[in-house]
Tab-separated table of C-alpha atoms in Angstrom:
chain	number	residue	atom	x	y	z
A	1	LEU	CA	0.000	0.000	0.000
A	2	VAL	CA	2.844	2.394	0.822
A	3	MET	CA	4.562	1.654	-2.487
A	4	TRP	CA	1.257	2.143	-4.333
A	5	CYS	CA	0.694	5.512	-2.649
A	6	LEU	CA	4.252	6.679	-3.310
A	7	ARG	CA	4.236	5.564	-6.939
A	8	TRP	CA	0.742	6.424	-8.044
A	9	GLY	CA	-0.257	9.148	-5.556
A	10	ALA	CA	-3.951	8.267	-5.466
A	11	GLY	CA	-4.148	8.591	-9.244
A	12	VAL	CA	-2.001	11.714	-9.554
A	13	PRO	CA	1.699	10.946	-8.856
A	14	SER	CA	2.694	14.619	-8.660
A	15	VAL	CA	0.499	14.923	-5.529
A	16	ILE	CA	3.155	13.002	-3.560
A	17	ASN	CA	5.874	15.433	-4.643
A	18	GLU	CA	3.699	18.446	-3.791
A	19	ALA	CA	2.626	17.047	-0.416
A	20	PHE	CA	6.109	15.865	0.598
A	21	PRO	CA	8.648	17.898	-1.406
A	22	ASP	CA	12.107	16.311	-1.536
A	23	MET	CA	11.113	13.640	0.987
A	24	PHE	CA	10.605	10.777	-1.451
A	25	ARG	CA	12.653	10.393	-4.606
A	26	VAL	CA	10.012	8.807	-6.801
A	27	CYS	CA	10.692	10.794	-9.966
A	28	ALA	CA	13.819	12.745	-10.867
A	29	SER	CA	12.073	15.870	-12.176
A	30	LYS	CA	8.756	17.710	-12.393
A	31	GLU	CA	8.572	16.738	-16.061
A	32	GLU	CA	8.648	13.059	-15.121
A	33	PHE	CA	5.875	13.643	-12.580
A	34	ALA	CA	3.819	15.305	-15.324
A	35	ALA	CA	4.464	12.323	-17.610
A	36	ALA	CA	3.444	9.941	-14.810
A	37	ASP	CA	0.226	11.907	-14.297
A	38	ALA	CA	-0.450	11.624	-18.055
A	39	CYS	CA	0.077	7.840	-17.945
A	40	LEU	CA	-3.047	7.432	-15.878
A	41	GLU	CA	-5.205	9.231	-18.421
A	42	THR	CA	-5.217	6.317	-20.862
A	43	PHE	CA	-5.734	2.586	-20.486
A	44	ARG	CA	-2.443	1.862	-22.232
A	45	GLY	CA	-0.612	4.212	-19.860
A	46	ALA	CA	-2.251	2.599	-16.841
A	47	LEU	CA	-1.236	-0.821	-18.164
A	48	TRP	CA	2.447	0.154	-18.547
A	49	CYS	CA	4.009	3.506	-17.686
A	50	ASN	CA	7.676	4.302	-18.363
A	51	ALA	CA	7.548	7.688	-16.630
A	52	CYS	CA	9.596	7.749	-13.418
A	53	HIS	CA	11.517	4.789	-14.727
A	54	ALA	CA	13.614	2.761	-12.317
A	55	PRO	CA	16.113	0.087	-13.362
A	56	PHE	CA	15.315	-3.551	-12.587
A	57	LEU	CA	18.374	-3.921	-10.341
A	58	ASP	CA	17.105	-1.102	-8.103
A	59	PHE	CA	14.271	-3.427	-7.136
A	60	VAL	CA	16.436	-6.516	-6.596
A	61	VAL	CA	19.822	-5.504	-5.165
A	62	PRO	CA	18.713	-3.447	-2.094
A	63	PRO	CA	16.224	-6.115	-0.889
A	64	ALA	CA	18.863	-8.826	-1.405
A	65	PHE	CA	21.393	-6.823	0.596
A	66	VAL	CA	18.922	-6.098	3.400
A	67	TYR	CA	17.777	-9.731	3.441
A	68	LEU	CA	21.314	-11.057	3.750
A	69	CYS	CA	22.680	-8.492	6.219
A	70	VAL	CA	19.646	-7.815	8.394
A	71	TRP	CA	17.841	-11.146	8.364
A	72	SER	CA	19.553	-14.196	6.924
A	73	ILE	CA	23.074	-14.027	8.338
A	74	PRO	CA	22.035	-12.936	11.878
A	75	TYR	CA	19.163	-15.463	11.954
A	76	PHE	CA	21.393	-18.301	10.815
A	77	TYR	CA	24.130	-17.410	13.275
A	78	PHE	CA	21.953	-16.968	16.350
A	79	VAL	CA	19.182	-19.501	15.748
A	80	CYS	CA	20.997	-22.239	13.864
A	81	VAL	CA	24.512	-22.008	15.332
A	82	ARG	CA	24.784	-20.083	18.592
A	83	TRP	CA	21.520	-20.984	20.335
A	84	SER	CA	20.563	-24.192	18.493
A	85	ASP	CA	21.237	-26.501	21.471
A	86	TRP	CA	19.320	-24.234	23.872
A	87	ILE	CA	16.402	-24.062	21.407
A	88	LYS	CA	16.256	-27.873	21.220
A	89	ASP	CA	16.647	-28.280	25.010
A	90	THR	CA	13.803	-25.846	25.767
A	91	LYS	CA	11.627	-27.260	22.953
A	92	ARG	CA	11.235	-23.910	21.197
A	93	GLU	CA	9.977	-23.722	17.643
A	94	THR	CA	11.765	-21.889	14.850
A	95	LEU	CA	10.958	-21.077	11.239
A	96	VAL	CA	13.509	-23.672	10.109
A	97	MET	CA	11.857	-26.386	12.232
A	98	TYR	CA	8.436	-25.400	10.904
A	99	PHE	CA	9.746	-25.529	7.321
A	100	VAL	CA	11.310	-28.973	7.865
A	101	GLU	CA	8.104	-30.370	9.402
A	102	THR	CA	5.646	-28.921	6.893
A	103	ASN	CA	7.702	-29.458	3.719
A	104	PRO	CA	9.572	-32.757	4.151
A	105	GLU	CA	10.013	-33.455	0.420
A	106	LEU	CA	11.330	-29.988	-0.348
A	107	ASN	CA	13.560	-30.112	2.723
A	108	GLU	CA	15.008	-33.477	1.651
A	109	TYR	CA	15.729	-32.105	-1.814
A	110	LEU	CA	17.428	-28.975	-0.451
A	111	GLU	CA	19.327	-31.045	2.113
A	112	ARG	CA	20.686	-33.330	-0.643
A	113	LYS	CA	21.786	-30.302	-2.646
A	114	MET	CA	23.454	-28.651	0.368
A	115	ILE	CA	25.296	-31.849	1.355
A	116	GLY	CA	26.294	-32.258	-2.299
A	117	ILE	CA	28.172	-28.938	-2.224
A	118	GLY	CA	30.015	-29.797	0.993
A	119	VAL	CA	27.729	-28.482	3.733
A	120	GLY	CA	27.584	-30.703	6.817
A	121	ARG	CA	24.349	-32.489	7.740
A	122	ARG	CA	23.802	-30.250	10.807
A	123	TYR	CA	23.610	-27.079	8.715
A	124	ALA	CA	22.120	-28.523	5.520
A	125	SER	CA	18.447	-27.979	6.445
A	126	PRO	CA	18.933	-24.433	7.815
A	127	LEU	CA	20.995	-23.390	4.794
A	128	GLY	CA	18.500	-25.029	2.436
A	129	TYR	CA	15.713	-23.071	4.137
A	130	MET	CA	17.732	-19.855	3.864
A	131	LEU	CA	18.400	-20.527	0.164
A	132	PHE	CA	14.688	-21.161	-0.464
A	133	HIS	CA	13.778	-18.003	1.465
A	134	PHE	CA	16.411	-15.962	-0.417
A	135	THR	CA	15.101	-17.207	-3.768
A	136	SER	CA	11.547	-16.248	-2.788
A	137	THR	CA	12.710	-12.816	-1.653
A	138	ILE	CA	14.541	-12.147	-4.925
A	139	ALA	CA	11.592	-13.386	-7.016
A	140	LEU	CA	9.121	-11.150	-5.177
A	141	ALA	CA	11.512	-8.200	-5.231
A	142	GLY	CA	11.914	-8.675	-8.981
A	143	SER	CA	8.159	-8.694	-9.424
A	144	SER	CA	7.960	-5.235	-7.830
A	145	TYR	CA	9.531	-3.867	-11.034
A	146	PHE	CA	6.317	-4.757	-12.865
A	147	LEU	CA	4.191	-3.241	-10.103
A	148	TRP	CA	6.198	-0.025	-10.355
A	149	HIS	CA	5.446	0.298	-14.057
A	150	SER	CA	1.810	-0.907	-14.155
A	151	PHE	CA	-0.911	0.985	-12.318
A	152	LEU	CA	-3.498	-1.684	-13.175
A	153	LEU	CA	-1.360	-4.629	-12.056
A	154	HIS	CA	-0.381	-2.809	-8.875
A	155	THR	CA	-3.981	-1.903	-8.089
A	156	ILE	CA	-5.281	-5.415	-8.816
A	157	LEU	CA	-2.620	-6.970	-6.571
A	158	GLY	CA	-3.423	-4.492	-3.793
A	159	CYS	CA	-7.139	-5.288	-4.027
A	160	PHE	CA	-6.361	-9.018	-4.007
A	161	ALA	CA	-4.195	-8.612	-0.888
A	162	LEU	CA	-6.924	-6.605	0.857
A	163	THR	CA	-9.601	-9.142	-0.103
A	164	THR	CA	-7.423	-12.003	1.126
A	165	ALA	CA	-6.800	-10.213	4.432
A	166	VAL	CA	-10.529	-9.646	4.952
A	167	HIS	CA	-11.262	-13.284	4.035
A	168	ASN	CA	-8.631	-14.599	6.453
A	169	GLY	CA	-9.929	-12.337	9.223
A	170	GLY	CA	-13.481	-13.516	8.565
A	171	GLN	CA	-12.360	-17.138	8.587
A	172	TYR	CA	-10.692	-16.604	11.933
A	173	MET	CA	-13.799	-14.980	13.392
A	174	PHE	CA	-16.200	-17.629	12.153
A	175	ARG	CA	-14.018	-20.682	12.755
A	176	VAL	CA	-11.593	-20.109	15.602
A	177	PHE	CA	-13.442	-17.485	17.631
A	178	ALA	CA	-16.844	-19.136	17.162
A	179	TYR	CA	-15.432	-22.519	18.168
A	180	ARG	CA	-13.878	-21.061	21.326
A	181	TYR	CA	-17.125	-19.286	22.156
A	182	ALA	CA	-19.167	-22.463	21.635
A	183	ALA	CA	-16.734	-24.520	23.732
A	184	GLY	CA	-17.019	-21.957	26.532
A	185	GLU	CA	-20.817	-22.054	26.377
A	186	PHE	CA	-20.805	-25.857	26.513
A	187	LYS	CA	-18.622	-25.769	29.610
A	188	LYS	CA	-20.932	-23.238	31.315
A	189	HIS	CA	-23.994	-25.381	30.662
A	190	GLN	CA	-22.480	-28.847	30.988
A	191	ALA	CA	-24.930	-29.849	33.737
A	192	VAL	CA	-27.920	-29.112	31.498
A	193	LEU	CA	-26.451	-31.097	28.629
A	194	ASP	CA	-25.721	-34.161	30.802
């Protein structure tokens, strides 16, 4: 949603520059903002807009760097190396453990590949998980290039995400919350039911 607002500015990209001058570097010049505003006047422009162009690598390299430096390396070191024995002893759950349990076939495949390149068995599953996670991050970061250039695609994806969030929230309310409420009512009136 933030990226949509910064890029498309509620249908007029120059609004972002006027509201927050020099705060966000979305377009390099006022002429590019004017061209971006014009993109939204036609269907073809809304489908693909080259105004405020950004190179593909700008969408892939920074997320890859942040993923590796802020998430992957610290997570692997602390969770899989430094505290791994304590985590097992205290029966804590980690993302790696969840991945191994819920995706055994994929984990076995990644483990074989990691052992094949010389990684020990102890670190094969965590590194396989990290590789899978890194690949997903790069793929999704690469897809943001298309969202940046297509108002329609970006808007459709945003609506889909919002609809999915509402659906999941509704599912929770009607399944989990309702079940807990019913179980509580049964306990309160157990004598009547017996």
